[in-house]
Amino acid sequence: MPDSLLQQPLLAPVGLRTRWRDRRRLHRVDRLGARLARLDAVDAVLARAHDRLASGWVQDAWFTTIDDEGVQLHVGTLRAHDGERSERACLVAAVAIESLPGTITGPVAQRAIGTMWNVLHGGGVSSDWGTPPGVTAARAYDLVRWNDATDRRQTDVLALVSASRASLAHTTTAVRTELTNASA
């Protein structure tokens, strides 16, 4: 054997506790990274919905569109890809359209609806987890009723979306800090 190999110190074997601790830390980093990705996805949907609502907002319809003859139509149902070329949209339809395929049953749309509903009712961010479809539907219905109130204005709707994004930003900052600490 060459003398250089004999002079190298032997590495101490890694103990079982150390491996478990490292595995738990990496699992925590993965969970925090996934949570951060969910928060970012919800924020992106809400940003696009805000832009859509800023360019045109409607009450008592999912969205409005102009047909081939120039007639404005108020559309009361939303199907996949409907509303992509809409002129104006209500709060929930804007989220559904920006969460194509035009539904609020997807996980990102559910979390966006949940976040807005919680902010509207003074709660915290709920965009970290999905809710059962029935809960999402009830929250969406409540947001539609709020959107369609006679005293509601476009500025109120935009303020709710902005407040929801601010709430998400606060949570995102906390998760980023936690992720930084977990990675160290």
Coordinates of C-alpha atoms in Angstrom, one line a residue:
M1 CA 0.0 0.0 0.0
P2 CA 1.3 3.5 -0.8
D3 CA 2.4 5.5 2.2
S4 CA 0.0 8.4 1.3
L5 CA -3.0 6.2 1.8
L6 CA -1.9 5.1 5.2
Q7 CA -1.3 8.6 6.3
Q8 CA -4.9 9.8 5.5
P9 CA -7.2 10.0 8.5
L10 CA -10.1 7.6 8.4
L11 CA -13.5 9.2 8.2
A12 CA -15.7 8.5 11.2
P13 CA -18.7 6.5 10.3
V14 CA -21.9 8.6 10.3
G15 CA -24.2 7.5 13.2
L16 CA -27.8 6.5 12.8
R17 CA -29.0 9.6 14.8
T18 CA -27.1 11.9 12.5
R19 CA -28.6 10.3 9.4
W20 CA -32.1 10.5 10.9
R21 CA -31.5 14.2 11.8
D22 CA -30.3 15.0 8.3
R23 CA -33.2 13.2 6.8
R24 CA -35.7 15.1 8.9
R25 CA -34.0 18.4 8.0
L26 CA -34.1 17.6 4.3
H27 CA -37.8 16.5 4.6
R28 CA -38.6 19.8 6.3
V29 CA -36.7 21.8 3.5
D30 CA -38.8 19.9 0.9
R31 CA -42.0 20.6 2.7
L32 CA -41.2 24.3 3.0
G33 CA -40.1 24.5 -0.6
A34 CA -43.4 22.9 -1.7
R35 CA -45.3 25.3 0.5
L36 CA -43.5 28.3 -1.0
A37 CA -44.3 27.0 -4.5
R38 CA -48.0 26.9 -3.5
L39 CA -47.9 30.4 -2.2
D40 CA -46.2 31.7 -5.3
A41 CA -48.7 30.0 -7.6
V42 CA -51.7 31.5 -5.7
D43 CA -50.0 34.9 -5.8
A44 CA -49.5 34.6 -9.5
V45 CA -53.2 33.8 -10.1
L46 CA -54.3 36.6 -7.9
A47 CA -52.0 39.0 -9.7
R48 CA -53.5 38.0 -13.1
A49 CA -57.0 38.2 -11.7
H50 CA -56.2 41.7 -10.3
D51 CA -55.1 42.8 -13.8
R52 CA -58.2 41.3 -15.4
L53 CA -60.5 43.0 -12.9
A54 CA -58.7 46.3 -13.2
S55 CA -59.3 46.3 -17.0
G56 CA -63.0 45.4 -16.5
W57 CA -65.3 44.3 -13.7
V58 CA -68.9 43.2 -13.8
Q59 CA -71.7 42.4 -11.4
D60 CA -74.6 39.9 -11.8
A61 CA -72.7 37.8 -14.4
W62 CA -69.6 35.7 -14.6
F63 CA -68.2 37.8 -17.3
T64 CA -69.2 39.9 -20.4
T65 CA -68.1 39.4 -23.9
I66 CA -68.8 40.9 -27.3
D67 CA -70.2 38.6 -29.9
D68 CA -69.4 38.7 -33.7
E69 CA -72.1 41.2 -34.3
G70 CA -70.9 43.6 -31.6
V71 CA -73.5 42.8 -29.0
Q72 CA -72.4 42.7 -25.4
L73 CA -73.4 39.4 -23.7
H74 CA -73.6 38.8 -20.0
V75 CA -72.5 35.2 -19.5
G76 CA -74.0 33.4 -16.4
T77 CA -72.0 30.1 -16.7
L78 CA -68.4 29.4 -17.0
R79 CA -67.0 26.5 -18.9
A80 CA -63.4 25.6 -19.9
H81 CA -61.7 28.4 -21.8
D82 CA -64.9 30.6 -21.7
G83 CA -64.0 34.1 -20.7
E84 CA -60.4 34.1 -21.9
R85 CA -61.4 36.9 -24.3
S86 CA -63.9 38.6 -21.9
E87 CA -64.3 42.3 -21.5
R88 CA -65.2 42.3 -17.9
A89 CA -65.4 39.6 -15.2
C90 CA -66.6 39.2 -11.6
L91 CA -64.2 38.4 -8.8
V92 CA -64.7 34.7 -8.8
A93 CA -64.8 34.4 -12.6
A94 CA -61.5 36.3 -12.8
V95 CA -59.9 33.7 -10.6
A96 CA -61.5 30.9 -12.6
I97 CA -60.4 32.3 -15.9
E98 CA -56.9 32.9 -14.7
S99 CA -56.8 29.4 -13.3
L100 CA -57.7 27.7 -16.6
P101 CA -59.3 25.5 -17.5
G102 CA -62.0 27.9 -16.3
T103 CA -62.8 26.3 -13.0
I104 CA -62.4 26.9 -9.3
T105 CA -61.9 23.3 -8.5
G106 CA -58.2 23.1 -9.2
P107 CA -55.9 23.4 -6.2
V108 CA -54.5 26.8 -7.0
A109 CA -57.9 28.3 -7.6
Q110 CA -59.2 26.7 -4.4
R111 CA -56.4 28.3 -2.5
A112 CA -56.9 31.7 -4.1
I113 CA -60.7 31.5 -3.3
G114 CA -59.8 30.5 0.3
T115 CA -57.3 33.3 0.7
M116 CA -59.7 36.0 -0.5
W117 CA -62.5 34.6 1.6
N118 CA -60.3 34.5 4.7
V119 CA -59.1 38.0 4.1
L120 CA -62.6 39.2 3.6
H121 CA -63.7 37.7 6.8
G122 CA -60.7 38.8 8.8
G123 CA -58.9 35.4 8.9
G124 CA -55.4 34.4 8.0
V125 CA -54.0 33.0 4.8
S126 CA -55.4 29.6 3.8
S127 CA -53.5 29.1 0.6
D128 CA -51.3 26.4 2.1
W129 CA -53.8 23.7 1.8
G130 CA -56.7 22.6 -0.3
T131 CA -60.3 22.5 0.9
P132 CA -63.0 20.1 0.0
P133 CA -64.9 21.1 -3.1
G134 CA -68.1 21.9 -1.1
V135 CA -66.2 24.3 1.1
T136 CA -64.6 26.0 -1.9
A137 CA -68.1 26.3 -3.6
A138 CA -69.6 27.8 -0.5
R139 CA -66.8 30.3 -0.2
A140 CA -67.0 31.1 -3.9
Y141 CA -70.8 31.7 -3.6
D142 CA -70.2 34.0 -0.6
L143 CA -67.6 35.9 -2.7
V144 CA -70.0 36.2 -5.6
R145 CA -72.7 37.5 -3.3
W146 CA -70.2 40.0 -1.9
N147 CA -69.2 41.0 -5.5
D148 CA -72.8 41.5 -6.5
A149 CA -73.9 43.6 -3.6
T150 CA -75.5 46.8 -4.8
D151 CA -73.1 49.1 -2.9
R152 CA -70.0 47.2 -4.2
R153 CA -67.5 49.0 -6.5
Q154 CA -64.6 47.9 -8.6
T155 CA -62.2 49.6 -6.2
D156 CA -63.6 47.4 -3.3
V157 CA -63.0 44.3 -5.4
L158 CA -59.4 45.4 -6.3
A159 CA -58.7 46.2 -2.7
L160 CA -59.7 42.7 -1.6
V161 CA -57.4 41.1 -4.2
S162 CA -54.6 43.4 -3.2
A163 CA -55.1 42.7 0.5
S164 CA -55.1 39.0 -0.3
R165 CA -51.8 39.3 -2.1
A166 CA -50.4 41.3 0.8
S167 CA -51.5 38.6 3.2
L168 CA -49.8 36.0 1.0
A169 CA -46.6 38.1 0.8
H170 CA -46.4 38.2 4.6
T171 CA -46.8 34.5 4.8
T172 CA -44.3 34.0 1.9
T173 CA -41.7 36.1 3.7
A174 CA -42.2 34.0 6.9
V175 CA -41.8 30.7 4.9
R176 CA -38.7 32.0 3.1
T177 CA -37.1 32.9 6.5
E178 CA -38.0 29.5 7.9
L179 CA -36.6 27.8 4.8
T180 CA -33.4 29.7 5.1
N181 CA -33.0 28.7 8.7
A182 CA -33.9 25.0 7.9
S183 CA -31.3 24.9 5.1
A184 CA -28.5 26.2 7.2

